[in-house]
Coordinates of N, CA and C and ligand atoms in Angstrom, one line a residue:
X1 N 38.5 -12.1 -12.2 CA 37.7 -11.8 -11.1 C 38.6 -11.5 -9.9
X2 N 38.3 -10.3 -9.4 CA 39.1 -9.9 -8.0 C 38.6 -10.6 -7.0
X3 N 39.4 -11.1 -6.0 CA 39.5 -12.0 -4.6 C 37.6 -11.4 -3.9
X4 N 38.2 -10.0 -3.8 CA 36.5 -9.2 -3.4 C 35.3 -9.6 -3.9
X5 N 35.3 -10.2 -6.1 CA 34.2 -10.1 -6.3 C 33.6 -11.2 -5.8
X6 N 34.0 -12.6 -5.1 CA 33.6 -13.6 -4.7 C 33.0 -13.3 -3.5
X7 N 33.1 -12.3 -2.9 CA 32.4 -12.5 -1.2 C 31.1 -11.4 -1.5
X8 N 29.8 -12.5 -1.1 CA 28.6 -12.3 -1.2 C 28.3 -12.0 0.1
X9 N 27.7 -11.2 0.6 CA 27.5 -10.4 1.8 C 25.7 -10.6 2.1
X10 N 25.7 -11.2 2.9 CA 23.9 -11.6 3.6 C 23.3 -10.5 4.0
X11 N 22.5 -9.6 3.7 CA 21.8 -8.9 4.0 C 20.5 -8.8 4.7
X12 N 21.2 -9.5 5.8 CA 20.0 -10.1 6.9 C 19.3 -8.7 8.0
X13 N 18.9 -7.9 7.5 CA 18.9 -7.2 8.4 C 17.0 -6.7 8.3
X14 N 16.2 -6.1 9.1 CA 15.2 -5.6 9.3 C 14.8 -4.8 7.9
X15 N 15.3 -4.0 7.5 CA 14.5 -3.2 6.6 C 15.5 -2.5 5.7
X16 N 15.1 -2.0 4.5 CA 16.1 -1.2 3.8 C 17.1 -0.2 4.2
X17 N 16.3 1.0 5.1 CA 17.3 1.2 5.8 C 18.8 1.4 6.4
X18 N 18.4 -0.1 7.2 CA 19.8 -0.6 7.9 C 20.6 -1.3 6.7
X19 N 19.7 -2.0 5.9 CA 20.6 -2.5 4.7 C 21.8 -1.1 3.9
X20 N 21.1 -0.4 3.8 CA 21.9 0.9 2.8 C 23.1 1.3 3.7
X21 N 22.8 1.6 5.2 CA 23.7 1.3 5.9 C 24.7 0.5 6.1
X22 N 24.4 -0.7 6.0 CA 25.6 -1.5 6.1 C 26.7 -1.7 4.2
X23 N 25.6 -1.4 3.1 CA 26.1 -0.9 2.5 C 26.6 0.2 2.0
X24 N 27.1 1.4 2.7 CA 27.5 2.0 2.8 C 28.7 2.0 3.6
X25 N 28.7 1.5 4.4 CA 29.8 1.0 5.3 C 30.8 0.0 4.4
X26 N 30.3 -1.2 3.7 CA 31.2 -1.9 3.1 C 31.9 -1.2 1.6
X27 N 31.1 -0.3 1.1 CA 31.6 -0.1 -0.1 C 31.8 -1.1 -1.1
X28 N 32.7 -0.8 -1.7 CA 33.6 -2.0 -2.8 C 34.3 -2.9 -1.6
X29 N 34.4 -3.0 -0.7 CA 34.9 -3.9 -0.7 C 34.4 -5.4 -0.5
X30 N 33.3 -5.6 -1.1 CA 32.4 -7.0 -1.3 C 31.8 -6.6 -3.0
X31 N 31.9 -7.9 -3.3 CA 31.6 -7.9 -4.6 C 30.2 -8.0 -4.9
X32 N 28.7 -8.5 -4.3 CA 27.6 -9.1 -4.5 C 26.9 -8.7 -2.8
X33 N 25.8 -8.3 -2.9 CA 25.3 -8.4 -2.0 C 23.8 -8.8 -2.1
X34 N 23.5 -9.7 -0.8 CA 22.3 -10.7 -0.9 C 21.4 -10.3 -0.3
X35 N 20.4 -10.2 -0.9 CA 18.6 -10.0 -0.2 C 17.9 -11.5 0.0
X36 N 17.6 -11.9 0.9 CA 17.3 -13.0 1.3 C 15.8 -12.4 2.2
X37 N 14.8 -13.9 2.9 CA 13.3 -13.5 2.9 C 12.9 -12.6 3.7
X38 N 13.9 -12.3 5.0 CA 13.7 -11.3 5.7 C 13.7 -10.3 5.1
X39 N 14.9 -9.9 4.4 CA 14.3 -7.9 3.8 C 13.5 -8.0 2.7
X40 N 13.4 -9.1 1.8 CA 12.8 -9.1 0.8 C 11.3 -8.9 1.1
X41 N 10.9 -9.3 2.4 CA 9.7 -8.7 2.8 C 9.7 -7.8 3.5
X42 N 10.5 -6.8 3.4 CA 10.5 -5.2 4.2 C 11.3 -4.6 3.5
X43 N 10.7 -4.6 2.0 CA 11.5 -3.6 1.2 C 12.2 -3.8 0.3
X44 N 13.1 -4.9 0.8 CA 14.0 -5.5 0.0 C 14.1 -5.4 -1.7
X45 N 12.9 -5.7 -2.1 CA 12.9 -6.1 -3.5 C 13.4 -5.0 -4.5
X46 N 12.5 -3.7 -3.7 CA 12.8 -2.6 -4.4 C 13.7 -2.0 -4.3
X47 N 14.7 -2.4 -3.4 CA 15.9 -2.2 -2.9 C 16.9 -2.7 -3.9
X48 N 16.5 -4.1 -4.3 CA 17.3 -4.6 -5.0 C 17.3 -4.5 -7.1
X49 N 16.1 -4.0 -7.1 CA 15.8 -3.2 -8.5 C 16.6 -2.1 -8.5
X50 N 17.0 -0.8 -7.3 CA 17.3 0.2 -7.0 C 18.9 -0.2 -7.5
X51 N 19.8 -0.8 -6.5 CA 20.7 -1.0 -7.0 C 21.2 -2.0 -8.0
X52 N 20.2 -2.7 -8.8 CA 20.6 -3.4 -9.9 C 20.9 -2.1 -11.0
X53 N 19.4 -1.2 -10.8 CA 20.1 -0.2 -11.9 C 21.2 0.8 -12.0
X54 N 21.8 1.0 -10.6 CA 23.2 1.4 -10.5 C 24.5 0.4 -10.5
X55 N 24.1 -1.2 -11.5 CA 24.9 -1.4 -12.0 C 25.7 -2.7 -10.5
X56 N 25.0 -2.6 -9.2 CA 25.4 -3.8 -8.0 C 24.9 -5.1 -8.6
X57 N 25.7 -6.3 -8.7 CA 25.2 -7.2 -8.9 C 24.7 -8.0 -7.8
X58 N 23.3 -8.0 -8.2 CA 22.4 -8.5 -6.8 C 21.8 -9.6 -6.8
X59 N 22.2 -10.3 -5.4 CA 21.7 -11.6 -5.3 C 20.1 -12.3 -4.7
X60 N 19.2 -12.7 -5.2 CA 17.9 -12.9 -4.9 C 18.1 -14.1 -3.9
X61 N 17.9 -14.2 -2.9 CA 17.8 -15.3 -2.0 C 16.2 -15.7 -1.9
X62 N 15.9 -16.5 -2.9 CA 14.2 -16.6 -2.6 C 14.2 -17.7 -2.7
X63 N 14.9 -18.7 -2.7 CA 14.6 -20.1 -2.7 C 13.5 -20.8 -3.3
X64 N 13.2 -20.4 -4.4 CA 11.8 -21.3 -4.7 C 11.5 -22.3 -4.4
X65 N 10.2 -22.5 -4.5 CA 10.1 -24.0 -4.3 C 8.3 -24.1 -4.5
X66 N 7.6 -24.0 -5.8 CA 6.1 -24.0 -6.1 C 5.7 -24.9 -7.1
X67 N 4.9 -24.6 -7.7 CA 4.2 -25.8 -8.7 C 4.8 -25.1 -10.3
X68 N 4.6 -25.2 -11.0 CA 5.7 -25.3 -12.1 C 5.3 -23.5 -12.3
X69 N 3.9 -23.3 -12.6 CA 3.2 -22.3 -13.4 C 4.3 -20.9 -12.1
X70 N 3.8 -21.3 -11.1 CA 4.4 -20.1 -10.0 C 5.4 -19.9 -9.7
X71 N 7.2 -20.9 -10.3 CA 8.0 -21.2 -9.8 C 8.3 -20.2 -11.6
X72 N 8.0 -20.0 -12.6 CA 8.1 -19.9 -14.2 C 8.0 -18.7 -13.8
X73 N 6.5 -18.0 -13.5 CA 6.5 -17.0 -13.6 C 7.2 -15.9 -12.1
X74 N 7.3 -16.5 -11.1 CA 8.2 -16.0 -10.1 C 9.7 -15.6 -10.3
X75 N 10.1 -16.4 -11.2 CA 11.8 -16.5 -11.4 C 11.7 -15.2 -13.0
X76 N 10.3 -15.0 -13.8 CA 10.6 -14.3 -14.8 C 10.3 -12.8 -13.7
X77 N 9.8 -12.7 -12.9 CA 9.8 -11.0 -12.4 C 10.8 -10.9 -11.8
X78 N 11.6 -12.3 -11.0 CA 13.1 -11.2 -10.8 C 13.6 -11.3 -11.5
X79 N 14.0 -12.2 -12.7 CA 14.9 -12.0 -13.7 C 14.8 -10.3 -14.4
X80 N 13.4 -9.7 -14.6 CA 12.8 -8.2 -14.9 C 13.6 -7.6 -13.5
X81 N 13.8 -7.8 -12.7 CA 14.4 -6.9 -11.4 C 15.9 -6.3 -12.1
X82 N 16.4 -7.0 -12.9 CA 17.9 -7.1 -13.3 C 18.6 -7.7 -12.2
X83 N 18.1 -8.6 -11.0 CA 19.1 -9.4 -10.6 C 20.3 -10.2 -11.0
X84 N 21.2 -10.2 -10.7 CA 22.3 -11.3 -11.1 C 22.3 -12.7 -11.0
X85 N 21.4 -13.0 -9.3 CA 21.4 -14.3 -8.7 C 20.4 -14.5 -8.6
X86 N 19.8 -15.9 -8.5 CA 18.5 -16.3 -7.8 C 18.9 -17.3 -7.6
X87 N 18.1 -18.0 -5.9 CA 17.9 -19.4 -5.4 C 16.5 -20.1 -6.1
X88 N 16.8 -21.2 -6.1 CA 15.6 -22.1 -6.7 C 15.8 -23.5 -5.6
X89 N 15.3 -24.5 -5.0 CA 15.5 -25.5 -4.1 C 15.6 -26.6 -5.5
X90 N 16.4 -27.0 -5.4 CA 16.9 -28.3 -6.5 C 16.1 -29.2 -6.0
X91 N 15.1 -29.5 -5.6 CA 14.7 -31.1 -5.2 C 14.5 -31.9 -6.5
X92 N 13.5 -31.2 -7.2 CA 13.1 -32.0 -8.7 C 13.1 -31.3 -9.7
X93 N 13.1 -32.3 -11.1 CA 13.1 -31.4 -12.0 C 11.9 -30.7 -13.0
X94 N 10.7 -30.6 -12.2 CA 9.4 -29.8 -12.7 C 10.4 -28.5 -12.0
X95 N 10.4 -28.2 -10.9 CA 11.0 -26.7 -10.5 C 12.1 -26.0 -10.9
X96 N 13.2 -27.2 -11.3 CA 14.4 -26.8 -12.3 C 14.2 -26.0 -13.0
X97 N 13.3 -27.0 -14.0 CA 13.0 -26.8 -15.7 C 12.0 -25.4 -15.6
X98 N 11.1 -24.9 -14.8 CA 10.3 -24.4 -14.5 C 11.2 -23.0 -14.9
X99 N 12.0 -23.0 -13.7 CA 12.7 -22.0 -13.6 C 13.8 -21.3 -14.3
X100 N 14.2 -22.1 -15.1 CA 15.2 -22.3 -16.6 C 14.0 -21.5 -17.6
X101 N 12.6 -21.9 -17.9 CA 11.6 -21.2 -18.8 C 11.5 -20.1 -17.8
X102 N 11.4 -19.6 -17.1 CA 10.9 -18.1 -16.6 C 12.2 -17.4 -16.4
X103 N 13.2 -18.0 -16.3 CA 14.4 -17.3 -16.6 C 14.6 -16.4 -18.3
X104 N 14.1 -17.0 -19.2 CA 14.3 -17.0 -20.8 C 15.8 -16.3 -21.5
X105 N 15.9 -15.5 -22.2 CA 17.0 -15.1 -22.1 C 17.5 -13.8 -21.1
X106 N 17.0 -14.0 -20.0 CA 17.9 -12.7 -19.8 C 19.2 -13.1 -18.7
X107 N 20.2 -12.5 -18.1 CA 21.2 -12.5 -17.8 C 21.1 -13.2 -16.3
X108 N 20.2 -13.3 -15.5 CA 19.6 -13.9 -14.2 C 20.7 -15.2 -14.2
X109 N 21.7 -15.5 -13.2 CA 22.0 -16.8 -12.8 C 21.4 -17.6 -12.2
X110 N 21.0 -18.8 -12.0 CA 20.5 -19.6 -11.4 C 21.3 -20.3 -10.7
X111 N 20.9 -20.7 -9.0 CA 21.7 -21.4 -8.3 C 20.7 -22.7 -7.9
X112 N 21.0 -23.8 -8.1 CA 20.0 -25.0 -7.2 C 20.6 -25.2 -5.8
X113 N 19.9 -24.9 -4.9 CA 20.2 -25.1 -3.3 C 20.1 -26.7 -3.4
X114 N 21.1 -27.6 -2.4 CA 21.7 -28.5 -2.7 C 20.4 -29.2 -1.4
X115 N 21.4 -28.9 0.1 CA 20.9 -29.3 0.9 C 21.3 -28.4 1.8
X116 N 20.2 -27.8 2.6 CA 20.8 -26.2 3.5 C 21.9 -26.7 4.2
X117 N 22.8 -26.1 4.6 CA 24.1 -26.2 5.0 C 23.4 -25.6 6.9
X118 N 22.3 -25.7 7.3 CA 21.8 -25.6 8.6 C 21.5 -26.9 9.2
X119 N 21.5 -28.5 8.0 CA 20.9 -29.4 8.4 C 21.7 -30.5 8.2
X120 N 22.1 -31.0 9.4 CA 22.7 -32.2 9.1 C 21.9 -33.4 9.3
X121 N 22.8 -34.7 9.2 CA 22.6 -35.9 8.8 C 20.9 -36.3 9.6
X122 N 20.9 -36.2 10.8 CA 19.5 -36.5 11.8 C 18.7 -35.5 10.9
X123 N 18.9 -34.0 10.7 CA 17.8 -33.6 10.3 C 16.9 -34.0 9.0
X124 N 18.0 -34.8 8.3 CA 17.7 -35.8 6.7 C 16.5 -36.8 7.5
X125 N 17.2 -37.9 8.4 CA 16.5 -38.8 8.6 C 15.0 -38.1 9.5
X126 N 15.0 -37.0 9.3 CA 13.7 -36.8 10.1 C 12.2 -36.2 9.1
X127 N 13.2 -35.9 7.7 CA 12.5 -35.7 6.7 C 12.3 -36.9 5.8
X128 N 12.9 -38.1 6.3 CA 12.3 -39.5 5.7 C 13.4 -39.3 4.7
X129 N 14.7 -38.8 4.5 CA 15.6 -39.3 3.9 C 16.5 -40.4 4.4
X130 N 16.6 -41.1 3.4 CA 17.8 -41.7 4.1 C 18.9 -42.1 4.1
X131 N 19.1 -41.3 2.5 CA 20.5 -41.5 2.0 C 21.5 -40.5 2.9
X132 N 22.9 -40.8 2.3 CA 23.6 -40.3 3.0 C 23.7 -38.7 2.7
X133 N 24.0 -37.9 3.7 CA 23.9 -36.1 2.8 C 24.8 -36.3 1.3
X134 N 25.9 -36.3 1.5 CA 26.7 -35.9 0.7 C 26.1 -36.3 -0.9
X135 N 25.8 -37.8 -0.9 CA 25.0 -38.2 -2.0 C 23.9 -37.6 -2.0
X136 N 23.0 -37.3 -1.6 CA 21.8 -36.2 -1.8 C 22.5 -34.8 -2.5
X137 N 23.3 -34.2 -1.6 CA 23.9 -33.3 -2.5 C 24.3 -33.1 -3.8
X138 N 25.6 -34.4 -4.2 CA 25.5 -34.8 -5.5 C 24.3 -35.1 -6.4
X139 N 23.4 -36.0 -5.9 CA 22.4 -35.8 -6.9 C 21.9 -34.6 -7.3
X140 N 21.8 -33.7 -6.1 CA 20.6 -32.3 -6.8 C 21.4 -31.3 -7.3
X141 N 23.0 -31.7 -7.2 CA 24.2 -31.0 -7.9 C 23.9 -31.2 -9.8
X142 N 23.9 -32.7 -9.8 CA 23.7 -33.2 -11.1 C 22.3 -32.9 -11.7
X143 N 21.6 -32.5 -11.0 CA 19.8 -32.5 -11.3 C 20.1 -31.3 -12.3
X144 N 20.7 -30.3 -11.0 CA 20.6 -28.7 -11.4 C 21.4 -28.2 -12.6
X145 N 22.3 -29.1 -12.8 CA 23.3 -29.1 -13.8 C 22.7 -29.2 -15.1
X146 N 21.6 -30.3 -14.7 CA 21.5 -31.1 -16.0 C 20.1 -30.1 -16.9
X147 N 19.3 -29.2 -15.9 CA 18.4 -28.5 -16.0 C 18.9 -27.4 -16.7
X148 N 20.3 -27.1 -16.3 CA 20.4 -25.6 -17.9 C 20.9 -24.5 -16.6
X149 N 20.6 -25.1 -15.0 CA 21.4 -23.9 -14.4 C 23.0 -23.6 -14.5
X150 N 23.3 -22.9 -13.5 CA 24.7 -21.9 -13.5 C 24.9 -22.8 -12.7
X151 N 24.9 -23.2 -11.1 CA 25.6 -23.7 -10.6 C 24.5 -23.9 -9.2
X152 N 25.1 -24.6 -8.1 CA 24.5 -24.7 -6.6 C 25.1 -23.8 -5.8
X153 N 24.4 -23.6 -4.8 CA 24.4 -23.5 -3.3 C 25.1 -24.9 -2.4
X154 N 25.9 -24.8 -1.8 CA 26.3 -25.8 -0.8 C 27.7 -25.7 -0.2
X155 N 27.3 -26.5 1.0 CA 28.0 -26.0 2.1 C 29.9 -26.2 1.8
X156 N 30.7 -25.7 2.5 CA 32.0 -26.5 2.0 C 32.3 -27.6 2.2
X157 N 31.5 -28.4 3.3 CA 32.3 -30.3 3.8 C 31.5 -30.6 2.1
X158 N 31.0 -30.4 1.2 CA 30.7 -31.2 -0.3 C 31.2 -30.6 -1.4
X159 N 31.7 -29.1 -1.2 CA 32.3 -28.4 -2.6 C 33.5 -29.3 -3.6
X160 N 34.0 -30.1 -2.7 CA 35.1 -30.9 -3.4 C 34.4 -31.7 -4.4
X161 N 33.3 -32.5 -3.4 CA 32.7 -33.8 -3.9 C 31.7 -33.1 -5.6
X162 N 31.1 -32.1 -5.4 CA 30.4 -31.6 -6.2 C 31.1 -31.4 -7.6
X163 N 32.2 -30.3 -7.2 CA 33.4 -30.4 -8.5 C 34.1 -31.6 -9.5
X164 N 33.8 -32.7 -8.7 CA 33.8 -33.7 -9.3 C 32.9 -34.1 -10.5
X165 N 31.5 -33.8 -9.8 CA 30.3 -34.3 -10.4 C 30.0 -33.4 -11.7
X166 N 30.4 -32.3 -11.4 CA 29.6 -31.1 -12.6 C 30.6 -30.1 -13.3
X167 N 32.2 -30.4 -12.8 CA 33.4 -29.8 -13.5 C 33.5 -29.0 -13.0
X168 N 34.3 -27.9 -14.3 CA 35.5 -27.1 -13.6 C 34.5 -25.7 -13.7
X169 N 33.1 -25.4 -14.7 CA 33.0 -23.9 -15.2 C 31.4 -23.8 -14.3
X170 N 31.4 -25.1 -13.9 CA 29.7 -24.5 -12.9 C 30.4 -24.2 -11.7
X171 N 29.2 -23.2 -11.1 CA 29.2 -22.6 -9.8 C 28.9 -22.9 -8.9
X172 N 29.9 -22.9 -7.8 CA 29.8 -23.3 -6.5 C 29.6 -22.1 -5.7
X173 N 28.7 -21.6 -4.7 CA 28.6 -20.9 -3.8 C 28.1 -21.6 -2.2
X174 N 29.1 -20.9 -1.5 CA 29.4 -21.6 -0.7 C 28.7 -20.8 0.8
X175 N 27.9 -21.1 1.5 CA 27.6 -20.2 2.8 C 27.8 -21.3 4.0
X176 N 27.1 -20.5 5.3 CA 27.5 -21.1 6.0 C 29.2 -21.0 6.9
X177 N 29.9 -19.9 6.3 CA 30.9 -19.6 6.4 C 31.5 -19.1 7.8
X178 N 32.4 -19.4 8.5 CA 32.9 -19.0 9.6 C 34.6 -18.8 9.9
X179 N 34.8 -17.7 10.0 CA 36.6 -17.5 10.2 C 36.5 -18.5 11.6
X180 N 37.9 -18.6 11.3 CA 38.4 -19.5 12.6 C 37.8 -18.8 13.4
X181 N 37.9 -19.5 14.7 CA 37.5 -19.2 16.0 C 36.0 -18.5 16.1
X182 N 35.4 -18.4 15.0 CA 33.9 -17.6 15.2 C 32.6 -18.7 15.6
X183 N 32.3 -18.5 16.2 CA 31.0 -19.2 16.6 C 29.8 -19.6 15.4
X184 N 29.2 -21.3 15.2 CA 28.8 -21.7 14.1 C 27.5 -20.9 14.1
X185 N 27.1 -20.7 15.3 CA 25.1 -20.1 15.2 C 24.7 -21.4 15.1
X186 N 23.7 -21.4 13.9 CA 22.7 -22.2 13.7 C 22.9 -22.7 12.2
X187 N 24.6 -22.6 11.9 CA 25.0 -23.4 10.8 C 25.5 -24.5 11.2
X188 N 25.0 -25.6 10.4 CA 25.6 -27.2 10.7 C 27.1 -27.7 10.6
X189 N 27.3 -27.0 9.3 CA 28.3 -27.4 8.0 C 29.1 -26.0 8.2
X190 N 29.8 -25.6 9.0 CA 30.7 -24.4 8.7 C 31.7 -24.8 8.2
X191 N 32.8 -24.1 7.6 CA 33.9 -24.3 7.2 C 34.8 -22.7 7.1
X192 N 35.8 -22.7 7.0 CA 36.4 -21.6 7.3 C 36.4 -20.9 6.0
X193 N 37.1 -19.7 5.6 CA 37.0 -18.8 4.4 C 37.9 -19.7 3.3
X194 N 39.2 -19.9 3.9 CA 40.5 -20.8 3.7 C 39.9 -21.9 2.8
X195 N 39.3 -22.8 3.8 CA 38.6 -24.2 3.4 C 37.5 -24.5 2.2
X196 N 36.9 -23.2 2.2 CA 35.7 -23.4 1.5 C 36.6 -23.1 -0.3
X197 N 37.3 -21.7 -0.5 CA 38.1 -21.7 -1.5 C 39.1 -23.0 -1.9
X198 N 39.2 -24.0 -0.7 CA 40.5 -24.5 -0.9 C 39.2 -25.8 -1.6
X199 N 38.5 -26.2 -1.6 CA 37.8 -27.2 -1.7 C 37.0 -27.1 -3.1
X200 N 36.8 -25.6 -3.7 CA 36.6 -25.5 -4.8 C 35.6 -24.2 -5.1
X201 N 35.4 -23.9 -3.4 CA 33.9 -22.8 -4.5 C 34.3 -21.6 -4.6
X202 N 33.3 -21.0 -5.8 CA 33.7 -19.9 -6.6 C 33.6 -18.4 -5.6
X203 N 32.1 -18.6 -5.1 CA 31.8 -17.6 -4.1 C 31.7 -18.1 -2.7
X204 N 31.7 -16.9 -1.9 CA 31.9 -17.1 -0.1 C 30.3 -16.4 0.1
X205 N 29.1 -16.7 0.7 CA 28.2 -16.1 1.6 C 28.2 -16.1 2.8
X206 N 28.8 -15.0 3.2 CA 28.9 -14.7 4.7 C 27.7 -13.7 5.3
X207 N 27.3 -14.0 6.2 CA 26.4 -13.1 6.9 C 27.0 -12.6 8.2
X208 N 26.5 -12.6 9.2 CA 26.8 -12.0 10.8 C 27.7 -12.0 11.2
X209 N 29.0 -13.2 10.5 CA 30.4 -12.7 11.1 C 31.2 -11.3 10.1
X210 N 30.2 -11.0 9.4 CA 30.6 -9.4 8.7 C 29.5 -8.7 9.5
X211 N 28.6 -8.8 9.0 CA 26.7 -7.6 9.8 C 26.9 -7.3 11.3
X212 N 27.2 -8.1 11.6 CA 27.2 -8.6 13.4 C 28.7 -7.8 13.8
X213 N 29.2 -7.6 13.0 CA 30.7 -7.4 13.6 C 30.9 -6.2 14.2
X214 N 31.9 -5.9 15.4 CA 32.2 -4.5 15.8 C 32.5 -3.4 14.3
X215 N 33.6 -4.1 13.3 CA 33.5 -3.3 12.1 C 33.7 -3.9 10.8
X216 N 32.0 -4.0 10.2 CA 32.0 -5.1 9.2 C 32.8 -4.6 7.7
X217 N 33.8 -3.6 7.9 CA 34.3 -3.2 6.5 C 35.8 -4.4 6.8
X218 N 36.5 -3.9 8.1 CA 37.3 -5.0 8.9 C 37.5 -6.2 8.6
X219 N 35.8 -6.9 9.0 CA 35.6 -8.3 9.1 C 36.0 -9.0 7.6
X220 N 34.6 -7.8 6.7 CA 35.0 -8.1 5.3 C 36.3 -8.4 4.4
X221 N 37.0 -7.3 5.0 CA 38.5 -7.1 4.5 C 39.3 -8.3 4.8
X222 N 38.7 -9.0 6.2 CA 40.0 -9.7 6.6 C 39.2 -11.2 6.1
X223 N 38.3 -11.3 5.7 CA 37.8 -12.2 4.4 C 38.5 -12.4 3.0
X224 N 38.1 -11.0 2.8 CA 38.6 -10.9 1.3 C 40.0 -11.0 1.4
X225 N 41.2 -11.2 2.1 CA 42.2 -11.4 2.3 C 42.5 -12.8 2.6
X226 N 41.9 -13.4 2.9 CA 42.1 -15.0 3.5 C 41.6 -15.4 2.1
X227 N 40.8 -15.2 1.2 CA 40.5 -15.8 -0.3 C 41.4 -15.4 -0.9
X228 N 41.7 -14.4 -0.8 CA 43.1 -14.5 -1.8 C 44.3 -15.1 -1.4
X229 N 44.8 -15.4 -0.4 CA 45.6 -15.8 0.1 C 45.3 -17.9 0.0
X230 N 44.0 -18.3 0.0 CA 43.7 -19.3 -0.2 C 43.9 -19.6 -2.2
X231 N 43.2 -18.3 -2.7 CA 43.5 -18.6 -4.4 C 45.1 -18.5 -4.7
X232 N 45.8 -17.9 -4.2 CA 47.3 -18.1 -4.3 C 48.0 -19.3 -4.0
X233 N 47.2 -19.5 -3.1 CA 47.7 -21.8 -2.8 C 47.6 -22.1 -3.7
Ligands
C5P301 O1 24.9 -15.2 9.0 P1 25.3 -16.4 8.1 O2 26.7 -16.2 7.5 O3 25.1 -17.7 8.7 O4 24.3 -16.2 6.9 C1 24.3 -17.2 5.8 C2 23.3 -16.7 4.8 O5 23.3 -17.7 3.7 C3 21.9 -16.6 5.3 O6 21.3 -15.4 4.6 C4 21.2 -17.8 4.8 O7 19.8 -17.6 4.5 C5 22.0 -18.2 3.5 N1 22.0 -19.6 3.2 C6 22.5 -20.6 4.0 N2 22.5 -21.9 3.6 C7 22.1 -22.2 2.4 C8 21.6 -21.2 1.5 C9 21.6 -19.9 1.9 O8 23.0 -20.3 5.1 N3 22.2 -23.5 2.0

């Protein structure tokens, strides 16, 4: 795998459109790119059937999270999209297992979102958690594991701790990402490009410090250069 095919590119933008745009602008030089709930509801979907059949491996950001029957058959029509990726929320394992049967054999990866990398420790205790994050993480690391997925979602301050838990061949993807000196937004848990590779995960999800950028082929490049320069460590 080239340093490029790890950087997943957020495709946060209004409508297909602007997305084709901005993929056109990056080219090859990102390896995956992500449809998440904003385009996915302006177009998105068909956007991402479009280029699944020219062969882009495409990332579903849909986060499930329904009752078993809706979560089975939700995860089998994008797996029919020819997606590569899909989110599922790891809390339990009716939605795991759910999603493992509506997957069936086709090629679809599954990722279990751990715990959003937007929420830290107060935002747990406000949801009546009260374990520590990190351990929440590990658990729904192990849940997803144990369910038949590919790997989690989560931020880099746990990629270390997780690779512990679930080994060397599951997947870690990592968002929430921020080069030095860039502003966190409305991420909790940033970590730099450097950090997140150095701690174990496989893929980088970057959004708006590429989308947002004066020139997001630039931004991307000077990503995909800091991973390789981190996998060379
Ligand atoms: O713009 P930014 O780099 O913060 O975008 C991060 C992307 O990753 C967004 O599309 C967001 O929905 C997604 N994401 C996340 N945290 C997770 C799972 C997905 O930020 N735990």
């Amino acid at each position: 795998m080239l340093p490029r095919d790890r950087l997943i590119v957020a495709l946060d933008v209004p409508g297909a459109a602007e997305a084709k745009s901005l993929i056109e602008t990056l080219g090859d030089s990102v390896g995956v790119y992500k449809i998440g709930l904003e385009l996915l509801f302006s177009g998105g979907f068909a956007l991402a059937q479009e280029l699944a059949r020219h062969g882009r491996p495409i990332f579903i950001d849909a986060k499930l999270l329904d009752i078993e029957a809706t979560v089975e058959r939700a995860t089998a029509a994008i797996a029919r999209s020819g997606a590569a990726f899909l989110t599922v929320h790891a809390l339990d394992c009716k939605t795991l297992d759910a999603a493992v049967r509506g997957r069936g054999d086709s090629a679809l990866k599954l990722l279990g979102i751990t715990v959003l990398t937007n929420l830290s420790p107060a935002d747990l205790i406000e949801q009546c958690c009260d374990h520590p994050l990190a351990e929440l993480v590990r658990h729904r690391a192990k849940l997803t594991k144990e369910a038949g997925f590919d790997g989690v979602v989560a931020s880099g301050h746990e990629a270390a701790q997780i690779r512990e838990v679930v080994g060397r061949e599951f997947l870690i993807v990592t968002p929430g990402i921020r080069p030095q000196g860039a502003e966190a937004q409305d991420q909790a848990r940033a970590v730099t490009p450097r950090a997140a590779i150095g701690a174990g995960a496989d893929y980088l999800v970057v959004g708006r410090p590429i989308t947002r950028a004066p020139d997001p082929r630039a931004a991307a490049e000077a990503i995909v250069g800091e991973i390789a320069a981190a996998l060379a460590r």
